[in-house]
Amino acid sequence: MPFKSSTVSTGERCVFYDQKIMETIKRNHKLENLFESSIENHDFEMYLQPKIEVGSWKLRGAEALVRWNHPEEGMIFPSEFIPLFEMDGKIQELHRYMFEETCKFIMERQRAGKALFPISVNIARNHFQTLDFPDKFVAIADKYNVPRNLLEFELTERIFVDEHSIENIKEGMHRIHEMGFLCSIDDFGAGYSSLGLLREFEIDVLKLDRSFFMDMSDKKSRNIIKCLIELAKNMNVQTVAEGIETKEQMIELRDLPCNLIQGYIFSKPLSVSEFEKWEGEFVQTVEGWLQSGQKA
Ligand code: G
Ligand code: MN
């Protein structure tokens, strides 16, 4: 057996445990080794999930999400590689790559005379280690002639927990705005959310975590959502309801109302060709459908 536990005499469980750790280490090593060639070969693909405006029910934005489809390894899930690349720092290159794919997509739509809308990309706390990081994104946006107000950076609320980096994040967000980009807080309400974020940081969009909408029949939940949406509105911050899946949730959100809805109710994240096909077929009969007795 290749991975014997040093305390093998205490029983099989220990051996099994060591083996699992070794397998994870080996797998991580493999993924790290595949990274550079996958960037070069475009094995990382940009998927898009639409954001729909409440009321007009029009497509007003999208989130770019990474998918890793490796020719030999098959589909590798973000839940496996994102934490890994956050640890070893590769995440910065991956996010830059995704940002460039996003810019290319917007440029192509611009050339084809198609409708334009902001696209959000996720960024990690690692970027904020150097204060000039937005400059790199400016260079990419300019290369493709993309108006910067069509590009939004999503920062998960988790990155605001670390007190040591908070000043850097504040300054970084300021620079993002100076450069003309937009900034949103992702997964707001998932764990450590603080209303102080709204006061302390320059935020354009608040993305309310899907956990808020899990039980909308509960009056308490509804009241909290309502207050958050109102507060954001008063501060000129847009709201996006994330992870919306049912007609019941849609009806509540229409009446509250938040600005945009993102979730499986409209579409899961799609490849570019699927997304544009979906866009062509998406008819805004949402209002009629909400009023009808049809089940979602
Ligand atoms: O953390 P962030 O909001 O960036 O995560 C986006 C992820 O949420 C994507 O991987 C996407 O597949 C998932 N997602 C998007 N819409 C829904 C939804 O309606 N339901 C659920 N369960 N997940 C969703
Ligand atoms: Mn996101």
PDB file of C-alpha atoms and ligand atoms in Angstrom:
ATOM      1  CA  MET A   1       0.000   0.000   0.000  1.00  0.00           C
ATOM      2  CA  PRO A   2       1.627   3.293  -1.048  1.00  0.00           C
ATOM      3  CA  PHE A   3       0.373   5.562   1.774  1.00  0.00           C
ATOM      4  CA  LYS A   4       0.802   3.803   5.035  1.00  0.00           C
ATOM      5  CA  SER A   5      -0.017   5.692   8.172  1.00  0.00           C
ATOM      6  CA  SER A   6       2.823   6.064  10.628  1.00  0.00           C
ATOM      7  CA  THR A   7       0.389   4.883  13.291  1.00  0.00           C
ATOM      8  CA  VAL A   8      -0.852   1.951  11.274  1.00  0.00           C
ATOM      9  CA  SER A   9      -0.979  -0.301  14.334  1.00  0.00           C
ATOM     10  CA  THR A  10      -3.917   1.743  15.719  1.00  0.00           C
ATOM     11  CA  GLY A  11      -6.208   0.430  13.011  1.00  0.00           C
ATOM     12  CA  GLU A  12      -7.433   0.754   9.429  1.00  0.00           C
ATOM     13  CA  ARG A  13      -9.244   4.026   9.854  1.00  0.00           C
ATOM     14  CA  CYS A  14      -5.991   5.870  10.241  1.00  0.00           C
ATOM     15  CA  VAL A  15      -4.531   4.366   7.078  1.00  0.00           C
ATOM     16  CA  PHE A  16      -7.668   5.317   5.174  1.00  0.00           C
ATOM     17  CA  TYR A  17      -7.482   8.861   6.505  1.00  0.00           C
ATOM     18  CA  ASP A  18      -3.871   9.325   5.398  1.00  0.00           C
ATOM     19  CA  GLN A  19      -4.690   7.900   2.025  1.00  0.00           C
ATOM     20  CA  LYS A  20      -7.520  10.364   1.506  1.00  0.00           C
ATOM     21  CA  ILE A  21      -5.257  13.273   2.347  1.00  0.00           C
ATOM     22  CA  MET A  22      -2.611  11.987  -0.037  1.00  0.00           C
ATOM     23  CA  GLU A  23      -5.178  11.594  -2.808  1.00  0.00           C
ATOM     24  CA  THR A  24      -6.343  15.180  -2.309  1.00  0.00           C
ATOM     25  CA  ILE A  25      -2.769  16.438  -2.347  1.00  0.00           C
ATOM     26  CA  LYS A  26      -2.088  14.522  -5.556  1.00  0.00           C
ATOM     27  CA  ARG A  27      -5.263  15.768  -7.181  1.00  0.00           C
ATOM     28  CA  ASN A  28      -4.506  19.369  -6.207  1.00  0.00           C
ATOM     29  CA  HIS A  29      -1.028  19.014  -7.569  1.00  0.00           C
ATOM     30  CA  LYS A  30      -2.421  17.719 -10.820  1.00  0.00           C
ATOM     31  CA  LEU A  31      -4.875  20.610 -11.150  1.00  0.00           C
ATOM     32  CA  GLU A  32      -2.117  23.111 -10.418  1.00  0.00           C
ATOM     33  CA  ASN A  33       0.032  21.540 -13.128  1.00  0.00           C
ATOM     34  CA  LEU A  34      -2.809  21.661 -15.644  1.00  0.00           C
ATOM     35  CA  PHE A  35      -3.553  25.325 -14.962  1.00  0.00           C
ATOM     36  CA  GLU A  36      -1.150  27.129 -17.326  1.00  0.00           C
ATOM     37  CA  SER A  37      -1.832  24.902 -20.326  1.00  0.00           C
ATOM     38  CA  SER A  38      -5.572  25.199 -19.685  1.00  0.00           C
ATOM     39  CA  ILE A  39      -5.306  28.992 -19.772  1.00  0.00           C
ATOM     40  CA  GLU A  40      -3.368  28.772 -23.057  1.00  0.00           C
ATOM     41  CA  ASN A  41      -5.744  26.230 -24.610  1.00  0.00           C
ATOM     42  CA  HIS A  42      -8.876  28.025 -23.471  1.00  0.00           C
ATOM     43  CA  ASP A  43     -10.104  25.042 -21.477  1.00  0.00           C
ATOM     44  CA  PHE A  44     -11.552  27.599 -19.075  1.00  0.00           C
ATOM     45  CA  GLU A  45     -14.797  28.838 -20.547  1.00  0.00           C
ATOM     46  CA  MET A  46     -16.906  31.865 -19.721  1.00  0.00           C
ATOM     47  CA  TYR A  47     -20.512  31.011 -18.929  1.00  0.00           C
ATOM     48  CA  LEU A  48     -23.142  33.701 -18.514  1.00  0.00           C
ATOM     49  CA  GLN A  49     -26.199  33.845 -16.292  1.00  0.00           C
ATOM     50  CA  PRO A  50     -28.782  36.522 -17.164  1.00  0.00           C
ATOM     51  CA  LYS A  51     -30.065  39.194 -14.787  1.00  0.00           C
ATOM     52  CA  ILE A  52     -33.617  40.315 -15.521  1.00  0.00           C
ATOM     53  CA  GLU A  53     -35.144  43.647 -14.539  1.00  0.00           C
ATOM     54  CA  VAL A  54     -38.240  43.412 -12.345  1.00  0.00           C
ATOM     55  CA  GLY A  55     -41.242  45.043 -13.991  1.00  0.00           C
ATOM     56  CA  SER A  56     -39.972  45.442 -17.562  1.00  0.00           C
ATOM     57  CA  TRP A  57     -38.727  41.825 -17.456  1.00  0.00           C
ATOM     58  CA  LYS A  58     -35.924  42.703 -19.823  1.00  0.00           C
ATOM     59  CA  LEU A  59     -32.391  41.369 -19.918  1.00  0.00           C
ATOM     60  CA  ARG A  60     -30.316  44.040 -18.161  1.00  0.00           C
ATOM     61  CA  GLY A  61     -27.160  42.269 -17.125  1.00  0.00           C
ATOM     62  CA  ALA A  62     -25.284  39.004 -16.734  1.00  0.00           C
ATOM     63  CA  GLU A  63     -22.749  37.389 -14.449  1.00  0.00           C
ATOM     64  CA  ALA A  64     -19.702  35.718 -15.978  1.00  0.00           C
ATOM     65  CA  LEU A  65     -18.920  32.380 -14.334  1.00  0.00           C
ATOM     66  CA  VAL A  66     -15.967  30.134 -15.034  1.00  0.00           C
ATOM     67  CA  ARG A  67     -16.271  26.533 -16.202  1.00  0.00           C
ATOM     68  CA  TRP A  68     -13.264  24.236 -16.573  1.00  0.00           C
ATOM     69  CA  ASN A  69     -13.806  21.571 -19.166  1.00  0.00           C
ATOM     70  CA  HIS A  70     -10.535  19.707 -19.515  1.00  0.00           C
ATOM     71  CA  PRO A  71     -10.047  17.419 -22.550  1.00  0.00           C
ATOM     72  CA  GLU A  72      -8.753  14.553 -20.392  1.00  0.00           C
ATOM     73  CA  GLU A  73     -10.087  15.282 -16.909  1.00  0.00           C
ATOM     74  CA  GLY A  74     -13.594  16.224 -18.033  1.00  0.00           C
ATOM     75  CA  MET A  75     -15.621  18.851 -16.206  1.00  0.00           C
ATOM     76  CA  ILE A  76     -13.816  20.108 -13.097  1.00  0.00           C
ATOM     77  CA  PHE A  77     -16.117  21.934 -10.717  1.00  0.00           C
ATOM     78  CA  PRO A  78     -15.464  25.478  -9.469  1.00  0.00           C
ATOM     79  CA  SER A  79     -16.069  24.261  -5.907  1.00  0.00           C
ATOM     80  CA  GLU A  80     -12.935  22.143  -6.330  1.00  0.00           C
ATOM     81  CA  PHE A  81     -10.552  24.490  -8.138  1.00  0.00           C
ATOM     82  CA  ILE A  82     -11.547  27.982  -6.903  1.00  0.00           C
ATOM     83  CA  PRO A  83     -10.527  27.377  -3.253  1.00  0.00           C
ATOM     84  CA  LEU A  84      -7.320  25.745  -4.480  1.00  0.00           C
ATOM     85  CA  PHE A  85      -6.376  28.624  -6.765  1.00  0.00           C
ATOM     86  CA  GLU A  86      -7.306  31.114  -4.052  1.00  0.00           C
ATOM     87  CA  MET A  87      -4.727  29.458  -1.838  1.00  0.00           C
ATOM     88  CA  ASP A  88      -1.891  29.309  -4.333  1.00  0.00           C
ATOM     89  CA  GLY A  89      -2.590  32.721  -5.880  1.00  0.00           C
ATOM     90  CA  LYS A  90      -3.457  31.435  -9.379  1.00  0.00           C
ATOM     91  CA  ILE A  91      -6.924  32.887  -8.896  1.00  0.00           C
ATOM     92  CA  GLN A  92      -5.651  36.317  -9.938  1.00  0.00           C
ATOM     93  CA  GLU A  93      -4.589  35.040 -13.344  1.00  0.00           C
ATOM     94  CA  LEU A  94      -7.862  33.139 -13.707  1.00  0.00           C
ATOM     95  CA  HIS A  95      -9.949  36.215 -12.918  1.00  0.00           C
ATOM     96  CA  ARG A  96      -7.895  38.313 -15.326  1.00  0.00           C
ATOM     97  CA  TYR A  97      -8.486  35.676 -17.985  1.00  0.00           C
ATOM     98  CA  MET A  98     -12.236  35.712 -17.278  1.00  0.00           C
ATOM     99  CA  PHE A  99     -12.242  39.499 -17.389  1.00  0.00           C
ATOM    100  CA  GLU A 100     -10.574  39.399 -20.815  1.00  0.00           C
ATOM    101  CA  GLU A 101     -13.097  36.836 -22.088  1.00  0.00           C
ATOM    102  CA  THR A 102     -15.855  39.152 -20.849  1.00  0.00           C
ATOM    103  CA  CYS A 103     -14.329  42.142 -22.658  1.00  0.00           C
ATOM    104  CA  LYS A 104     -14.013  40.121 -25.880  1.00  0.00           C
ATOM    105  CA  PHE A 105     -17.668  39.139 -25.609  1.00  0.00           C
ATOM    106  CA  ILE A 106     -18.805  42.749 -25.105  1.00  0.00           C
ATOM    107  CA  MET A 107     -16.599  43.932 -27.969  1.00  0.00           C
ATOM    108  CA  GLU A 108     -18.099  41.351 -30.304  1.00  0.00           C
ATOM    109  CA  ARG A 109     -21.624  42.357 -29.339  1.00  0.00           C
ATOM    110  CA  GLN A 110     -20.730  46.001 -29.832  1.00  0.00           C
ATOM    111  CA  ARG A 111     -19.406  45.214 -33.334  1.00  0.00           C
ATOM    112  CA  ALA A 112     -22.511  43.212 -34.192  1.00  0.00           C
ATOM    113  CA  GLY A 113     -24.786  46.033 -33.007  1.00  0.00           C
ATOM    114  CA  LYS A 114     -26.367  43.852 -30.312  1.00  0.00           C
ATOM    115  CA  ALA A 115     -27.838  45.187 -27.050  1.00  0.00           C
ATOM    116  CA  LEU A 116     -25.229  45.932 -24.386  1.00  0.00           C
ATOM    117  CA  PHE A 117     -25.574  45.513 -20.621  1.00  0.00           C
ATOM    118  CA  PRO A 118     -23.178  45.371 -17.671  1.00  0.00           C
ATOM    119  CA  ILE A 119     -21.461  42.058 -17.084  1.00  0.00           C
ATOM    120  CA  SER A 120     -20.131  41.209 -13.645  1.00  0.00           C
ATOM    121  CA  VAL A 121     -16.998  39.214 -12.978  1.00  0.00           C
ATOM    122  CA  ASN A 122     -15.949  37.758  -9.638  1.00  0.00           C
ATOM    123  CA  ILE A 123     -12.708  38.880  -8.050  1.00  0.00           C
ATOM    124  CA  ALA A 124     -10.880  37.547  -5.018  1.00  0.00           C
ATOM    125  CA  ARG A 125      -9.281  39.197  -2.026  1.00  0.00           C
ATOM    126  CA  ASN A 126      -5.839  38.317  -3.448  1.00  0.00           C
ATOM    127  CA  HIS A 127      -6.189  41.126  -5.982  1.00  0.00           C
ATOM    128  CA  PHE A 128      -6.253  43.727  -3.242  1.00  0.00           C
ATOM    129  CA  GLN A 129      -2.725  42.900  -2.115  1.00  0.00           C
ATOM    130  CA  THR A 130      -1.446  45.471  -4.595  1.00  0.00           C
ATOM    131  CA  LEU A 131      -3.237  48.778  -4.842  1.00  0.00           C
ATOM    132  CA  ASP A 132      -2.581  49.285  -8.523  1.00  0.00           C
ATOM    133  CA  PHE A 133      -4.496  46.136  -9.440  1.00  0.00           C
ATOM    134  CA  PRO A 134      -7.336  47.988 -11.234  1.00  0.00           C
ATOM    135  CA  ASP A 135      -4.758  49.323 -13.737  1.00  0.00           C
ATOM    136  CA  LYS A 136      -4.340  45.851 -15.199  1.00  0.00           C
ATOM    137  CA  PHE A 137      -8.079  45.615 -15.764  1.00  0.00           C
ATOM    138  CA  VAL A 138      -8.119  49.089 -17.336  1.00  0.00           C
ATOM    139  CA  ALA A 139      -5.463  47.981 -19.840  1.00  0.00           C
ATOM    140  CA  ILE A 140      -7.586  44.971 -20.840  1.00  0.00           C
ATOM    141  CA  ALA A 141     -10.842  46.957 -21.116  1.00  0.00           C
ATOM    142  CA  ASP A 142      -9.089  49.567 -23.249  1.00  0.00           C
ATOM    143  CA  LYS A 143      -7.538  46.911 -25.477  1.00  0.00           C
ATOM    144  CA  TYR A 144     -11.047  45.817 -26.464  1.00  0.00           C
ATOM    145  CA  ASN A 145     -12.540  49.325 -26.387  1.00  0.00           C
ATOM    146  CA  VAL A 146     -15.117  48.318 -23.805  1.00  0.00           C
ATOM    147  CA  PRO A 147     -16.868  51.156 -21.904  1.00  0.00           C
ATOM    148  CA  ARG A 148     -15.864  50.650 -18.298  1.00  0.00           C
ATOM    149  CA  ASN A 149     -19.358  51.172 -16.929  1.00  0.00           C
ATOM    150  CA  LEU A 150     -20.303  47.863 -18.594  1.00  0.00           C
ATOM    151  CA  LEU A 151     -17.901  46.028 -16.320  1.00  0.00           C
ATOM    152  CA  GLU A 152     -18.749  45.190 -12.728  1.00  0.00           C
ATOM    153  CA  PHE A 153     -16.554  43.551 -10.095  1.00  0.00           C
ATOM    154  CA  GLU A 154     -18.289  41.215  -7.663  1.00  0.00           C
ATOM    155  CA  LEU A 155     -16.668  40.969  -4.245  1.00  0.00           C
ATOM    156  CA  THR A 156     -18.038  38.340  -1.934  1.00  0.00           C
ATOM    157  CA  GLU A 157     -18.950  39.700   1.481  1.00  0.00           C
ATOM    158  CA  ARG A 158     -16.570  37.135   3.014  1.00  0.00           C
ATOM    159  CA  ILE A 159     -13.556  39.220   2.020  1.00  0.00           C
ATOM    160  CA  PHE A 160     -14.662  42.023   4.330  1.00  0.00           C
ATOM    161  CA  VAL A 161     -14.197  39.862   7.410  1.00  0.00           C
ATOM    162  CA  ASP A 162     -10.426  40.082   7.462  1.00  0.00           C
ATOM    163  CA  GLU A 163      -9.623  43.249   9.399  1.00  0.00           C
ATOM    164  CA  HIS A 164      -6.018  43.398   8.193  1.00  0.00           C
ATOM    165  CA  SER A 165      -6.919  43.869   4.573  1.00  0.00           C
ATOM    166  CA  ILE A 166      -9.943  46.124   5.062  1.00  0.00           C
ATOM    167  CA  GLU A 167      -8.091  49.374   4.317  1.00  0.00           C
ATOM    168  CA  ASN A 168      -6.636  47.894   1.148  1.00  0.00           C
ATOM    169  CA  ILE A 169     -10.066  46.769   0.043  1.00  0.00           C
ATOM    170  CA  LYS A 170     -11.533  50.191   0.691  1.00  0.00           C
ATOM    171  CA  GLU A 171      -8.787  51.878  -1.289  1.00  0.00           C
ATOM    172  CA  GLY A 172      -9.022  49.258  -4.053  1.00  0.00           C
ATOM    173  CA  MET A 173     -12.766  49.801  -4.390  1.00  0.00           C
ATOM    174  CA  HIS A 174     -12.171  53.522  -4.566  1.00  0.00           C
ATOM    175  CA  ARG A 175      -9.692  52.964  -7.403  1.00  0.00           C
ATOM    176  CA  ILE A 176     -12.160  50.672  -9.183  1.00  0.00           C
ATOM    177  CA  HIS A 177     -14.653  53.550  -9.190  1.00  0.00           C
ATOM    178  CA  GLU A 178     -12.081  56.144 -10.174  1.00  0.00           C
ATOM    179  CA  MET A 179     -11.408  54.018 -13.237  1.00  0.00           C
ATOM    180  CA  GLY A 180     -15.110  54.008 -14.069  1.00  0.00           C
ATOM    181  CA  PHE A 181     -15.944  50.372 -13.282  1.00  0.00           C
ATOM    182  CA  LEU A 182     -18.871  49.226 -11.144  1.00  0.00           C
ATOM    183  CA  CYS A 183     -18.643  47.290  -7.902  1.00  0.00           C
ATOM    184  CA  SER A 184     -21.035  44.857  -6.233  1.00  0.00           C
ATOM    185  CA  ILE A 185     -21.178  42.868  -3.009  1.00  0.00           C
ATOM    186  CA  ASP A 186     -21.885  39.219  -3.721  1.00  0.00           C
ATOM    187  CA  ASP A 187     -23.656  36.734  -1.399  1.00  0.00           C
ATOM    188  CA  PHE A 188     -24.758  39.578   0.896  1.00  0.00           C
ATOM    189  CA  GLY A 189     -26.470  38.058   3.913  1.00  0.00           C
ATOM    190  CA  ALA A 190     -24.866  34.624   3.559  1.00  0.00           C
ATOM    191  CA  GLY A 191     -22.954  34.861   6.792  1.00  0.00           C
ATOM    192  CA  TYR A 192     -21.140  37.836   8.133  1.00  0.00           C
ATOM    193  CA  SER A 193     -23.089  40.607   6.488  1.00  0.00           C
ATOM    194  CA  SER A 194     -22.980  43.989   8.047  1.00  0.00           C
ATOM    195  CA  LEU A 195     -24.948  47.047   7.128  1.00  0.00           C
ATOM    196  CA  GLY A 196     -21.761  48.966   7.877  1.00  0.00           C
ATOM    197  CA  LEU A 197     -20.511  47.750   4.488  1.00  0.00           C
ATOM    198  CA  LEU A 198     -23.029  50.048   2.830  1.00  0.00           C
ATOM    199  CA  ARG A 199     -21.755  53.019   4.755  1.00  0.00           C
ATOM    200  CA  GLU A 200     -18.027  52.337   4.569  1.00  0.00           C
ATOM    201  CA  PHE A 201     -17.553  51.176   0.999  1.00  0.00           C
ATOM    202  CA  GLU A 202     -18.397  52.475  -2.452  1.00  0.00           C
ATOM    203  CA  ILE A 203     -20.963  49.957  -3.604  1.00  0.00           C
ATOM    204  CA  ASP A 204     -23.152  50.152  -6.720  1.00  0.00           C
ATOM    205  CA  VAL A 205     -24.966  46.853  -6.424  1.00  0.00           C
ATOM    206  CA  LEU A 206     -26.000  44.648  -3.508  1.00  0.00           C
ATOM    207  CA  LYS A 207     -26.510  41.006  -4.481  1.00  0.00           C
ATOM    208  CA  LEU A 208     -28.795  39.502  -1.851  1.00  0.00           C
ATOM    209  CA  ASP A 209     -27.838  35.919  -1.071  1.00  0.00           C
ATOM    210  CA  ARG A 210     -30.289  33.226  -2.067  1.00  0.00           C
ATOM    211  CA  SER A 211     -30.705  32.134   1.553  1.00  0.00           C
ATOM    212  CA  PHE A 212     -32.845  35.274   2.077  1.00  0.00           C
ATOM    213  CA  PHE A 213     -35.450  33.979  -0.346  1.00  0.00           C
ATOM    214  CA  MET A 214     -35.672  30.386   0.852  1.00  0.00           C
ATOM    215  CA  ASP A 215     -38.755  31.026   2.949  1.00  0.00           C
ATOM    216  CA  MET A 216     -40.612  34.029   1.640  1.00  0.00           C
ATOM    217  CA  SER A 217     -43.873  32.943   3.196  1.00  0.00           C
ATOM    218  CA  ASP A 218     -42.324  33.879   6.538  1.00  0.00           C
ATOM    219  CA  LYS A 219     -43.285  37.433   7.493  1.00  0.00           C
ATOM    220  CA  LYS A 220     -40.001  38.079   9.304  1.00  0.00           C
ATOM    221  CA  SER A 221     -37.962  37.107   6.234  1.00  0.00           C
ATOM    222  CA  ARG A 222     -40.098  39.289   4.013  1.00  0.00           C
ATOM    223  CA  ASN A 223     -39.696  42.267   6.325  1.00  0.00           C
ATOM    224  CA  ILE A 224     -35.932  41.937   6.386  1.00  0.00           C
ATOM    225  CA  ILE A 225     -35.739  41.741   2.596  1.00  0.00           C
ATOM    226  CA  LYS A 226     -38.073  44.701   2.270  1.00  0.00           C
ATOM    227  CA  CYS A 227     -35.994  46.853   4.638  1.00  0.00           C
ATOM    228  CA  LEU A 228     -32.745  45.920   2.912  1.00  0.00           C
ATOM    229  CA  ILE A 229     -34.136  46.779  -0.508  1.00  0.00           C
ATOM    230  CA  GLU A 230     -35.482  50.097   0.757  1.00  0.00           C
ATOM    231  CA  LEU A 231     -32.245  50.958   2.494  1.00  0.00           C
ATOM    232  CA  ALA A 232     -30.244  50.161  -0.625  1.00  0.00           C
ATOM    233  CA  LYS A 233     -32.596  52.228  -2.757  1.00  0.00           C
ATOM    234  CA  ASN A 234     -32.198  55.217  -0.436  1.00  0.00           C
ATOM    235  CA  MET A 235     -28.451  54.902  -0.796  1.00  0.00           C
ATOM    236  CA  ASN A 236     -28.625  54.682  -4.579  1.00  0.00           C
ATOM    237  CA  VAL A 237     -27.514  51.080  -4.528  1.00  0.00           C
ATOM    238  CA  GLN A 238     -29.127  48.598  -6.913  1.00  0.00           C
ATOM    239  CA  THR A 239     -30.383  45.256  -5.599  1.00  0.00           C
ATOM    240  CA  VAL A 240     -30.143  41.853  -7.231  1.00  0.00           C
ATOM    241  CA  ALA A 241     -32.036  38.863  -5.825  1.00  0.00           C
ATOM    242  CA  GLU A 242     -29.854  35.788  -6.307  1.00  0.00           C
ATOM    243  CA  GLY A 243     -30.854  32.167  -6.709  1.00  0.00           C
ATOM    244  CA  ILE A 244     -34.528  32.726  -7.532  1.00  0.00           C
ATOM    245  CA  GLU A 245     -36.171  29.484  -8.579  1.00  0.00           C
ATOM    246  CA  THR A 246     -39.955  29.713  -8.099  1.00  0.00           C
ATOM    247  CA  LYS A 247     -42.922  31.729  -9.259  1.00  0.00           C
ATOM    248  CA  GLU A 248     -43.881  32.417  -5.632  1.00  0.00           C
ATOM    249  CA  GLN A 249     -40.517  34.074  -4.998  1.00  0.00           C
ATOM    250  CA  MET A 250     -40.936  36.136  -8.177  1.00  0.00           C
ATOM    251  CA  ILE A 251     -44.352  37.439  -7.098  1.00  0.00           C
ATOM    252  CA  GLU A 252     -42.978  38.577  -3.748  1.00  0.00           C
ATOM    253  CA  LEU A 253     -39.994  40.251  -5.380  1.00  0.00           C
ATOM    254  CA  ARG A 254     -42.152  42.058  -7.913  1.00  0.00           C
ATOM    255  CA  ASP A 255     -44.126  43.584  -5.061  1.00  0.00           C
ATOM    256  CA  LEU A 256     -41.157  44.551  -2.878  1.00  0.00           C
ATOM    257  CA  PRO A 257     -39.537  45.380  -5.428  1.00  0.00           C
ATOM    258  CA  CYS A 258     -35.852  44.692  -6.061  1.00  0.00           C
ATOM    259  CA  ASN A 259     -34.155  45.831  -9.283  1.00  0.00           C
ATOM    260  CA  LEU A 260     -32.914  42.625 -10.849  1.00  0.00           C
ATOM    261  CA  ILE A 261     -33.490  38.899 -10.536  1.00  0.00           C
ATOM    262  CA  GLN A 262     -30.868  36.229 -11.218  1.00  0.00           C
ATOM    263  CA  GLY A 263     -31.657  32.564 -10.880  1.00  0.00           C
ATOM    264  CA  TYR A 264     -32.677  29.283 -12.407  1.00  0.00           C
ATOM    265  CA  ILE A 265     -36.235  30.611 -12.839  1.00  0.00           C
ATOM    266  CA  PHE A 266     -34.901  32.411 -15.920  1.00  0.00           C
ATOM    267  CA  SER A 267     -31.805  30.435 -16.719  1.00  0.00           C
ATOM    268  CA  LYS A 268     -28.827  28.584 -15.317  1.00  0.00           C
ATOM    269  CA  PRO A 269     -25.369  29.845 -16.411  1.00  0.00           C
ATOM    270  CA  LEU A 270     -25.003  29.206 -20.157  1.00  0.00           C
ATOM    271  CA  SER A 271     -22.180  29.067 -22.682  1.00  0.00           C
ATOM    272  CA  VAL A 272     -21.996  32.110 -24.979  1.00  0.00           C
ATOM    273  CA  SER A 273     -23.780  30.394 -27.846  1.00  0.00           C
ATOM    274  CA  GLU A 274     -26.482  29.001 -25.530  1.00  0.00           C
ATOM    275  CA  PHE A 275     -26.850  32.411 -23.886  1.00  0.00           C
ATOM    276  CA  GLU A 276     -27.428  34.215 -27.179  1.00  0.00           C
ATOM    277  CA  LYS A 277     -29.886  31.548 -28.253  1.00  0.00           C
ATOM    278  CA  TRP A 278     -31.707  31.925 -24.925  1.00  0.00           C
ATOM    279  CA  GLU A 279     -31.719  35.720 -25.366  1.00  0.00           C
ATOM    280  CA  GLY A 280     -33.351  35.366 -28.798  1.00  0.00           C
ATOM    281  CA  GLU A 281     -36.049  33.096 -27.444  1.00  0.00           C
ATOM    282  CA  PHE A 282     -36.689  34.925 -24.161  1.00  0.00           C
ATOM    283  CA  VAL A 283     -40.046  36.614 -24.514  1.00  0.00           C
ATOM    284  CA  GLN A 284     -41.156  38.999 -21.850  1.00  0.00           C
ATOM    285  CA  THR A 285     -44.496  37.467 -21.056  1.00  0.00           C
ATOM    286  CA  VAL A 286     -43.504  37.183 -17.442  1.00  0.00           C
ATOM    287  CA  GLU A 287     -46.284  39.467 -16.159  1.00  0.00           C
ATOM    288  CA  GLY A 288     -49.014  37.397 -17.809  1.00  0.00           C
ATOM    289  CA  TRP A 289     -47.436  34.235 -16.501  1.00  0.00           C
ATOM    290  CA  LEU A 290     -47.239  35.613 -12.955  1.00  0.00           C
ATOM    291  CA  GLN A 291     -50.897  36.609 -13.048  1.00  0.00           C
ATOM    292  CA  SER A 292     -52.041  33.305 -14.480  1.00  0.00           C
ATOM    293  CA  GLY A 293     -52.804  30.366 -12.274  1.00  0.00           C
ATOM    294  CA  GLN A 294     -50.091  28.365 -14.020  1.00  0.00           C
ATOM    295  CA  LYS A 295     -47.656  26.620 -11.765  1.00  0.00           C
ATOM    296  CA  ALA A 296     -43.996  27.577 -12.036  1.00  0.00           C
TER     297      ALA A 296
HETATM  298  O1    G B   1     -21.443  33.109  -5.355  1.00  0.00           O
HETATM  299  P1    G B   1     -22.043  33.452  -6.684  1.00  0.00           P
HETATM  300  O2    G B   1     -23.301  34.225  -6.539  1.00  0.00           O
HETATM  301  O3    G B   1     -21.041  34.069  -7.630  1.00  0.00           O
HETATM  302  O4    G B   1     -22.445  32.045  -7.279  1.00  0.00           O
HETATM  303  C1    G B   1     -23.070  31.856  -8.478  1.00  0.00           C
HETATM  304  C2    G B   1     -23.451  30.397  -8.478  1.00  0.00           C
HETATM  305  O5    G B   1     -24.821  30.274  -8.064  1.00  0.00           O
HETATM  306  C3    G B   1     -23.330  29.746  -9.838  1.00  0.00           C
HETATM  307  O6    G B   1     -22.480  28.649  -9.762  1.00  0.00           O
HETATM  308  C4    G B   1     -24.727  29.346 -10.187  1.00  0.00           C
HETATM  309  O7    G B   1     -24.765  28.091 -10.832  1.00  0.00           O
HETATM  310  C5    G B   1     -25.447  29.308  -8.841  1.00  0.00           C
HETATM  311  N1    G B   1     -26.862  29.667  -9.020  1.00  0.00           N
HETATM  312  C6    G B   1     -27.331  30.607  -9.843  1.00  0.00           C
HETATM  313  N2    G B   1     -28.694  30.674  -9.802  1.00  0.00           N
HETATM  314  C7    G B   1     -29.093  29.723  -8.941  1.00  0.00           C
HETATM  315  C8    G B   1     -30.385  29.295  -8.475  1.00  0.00           C
HETATM  316  O8    G B   1     -31.443  29.770  -8.873  1.00  0.00           O
HETATM  317  N3    G B   1     -30.383  28.284  -7.564  1.00  0.00           N
HETATM  318  C9    G B   1     -29.238  27.723  -7.087  1.00  0.00           C
HETATM  319  N4    G B   1     -29.342  26.725  -6.192  1.00  0.00           N
HETATM  320  N5    G B   1     -28.002  28.098  -7.493  1.00  0.00           N
HETATM  321  C10   G B   1     -27.921  29.081  -8.420  1.00  0.00           C
HETATM  322 MN    MN B   2     -20.966  36.081  -8.061  1.00  0.00          MN
END
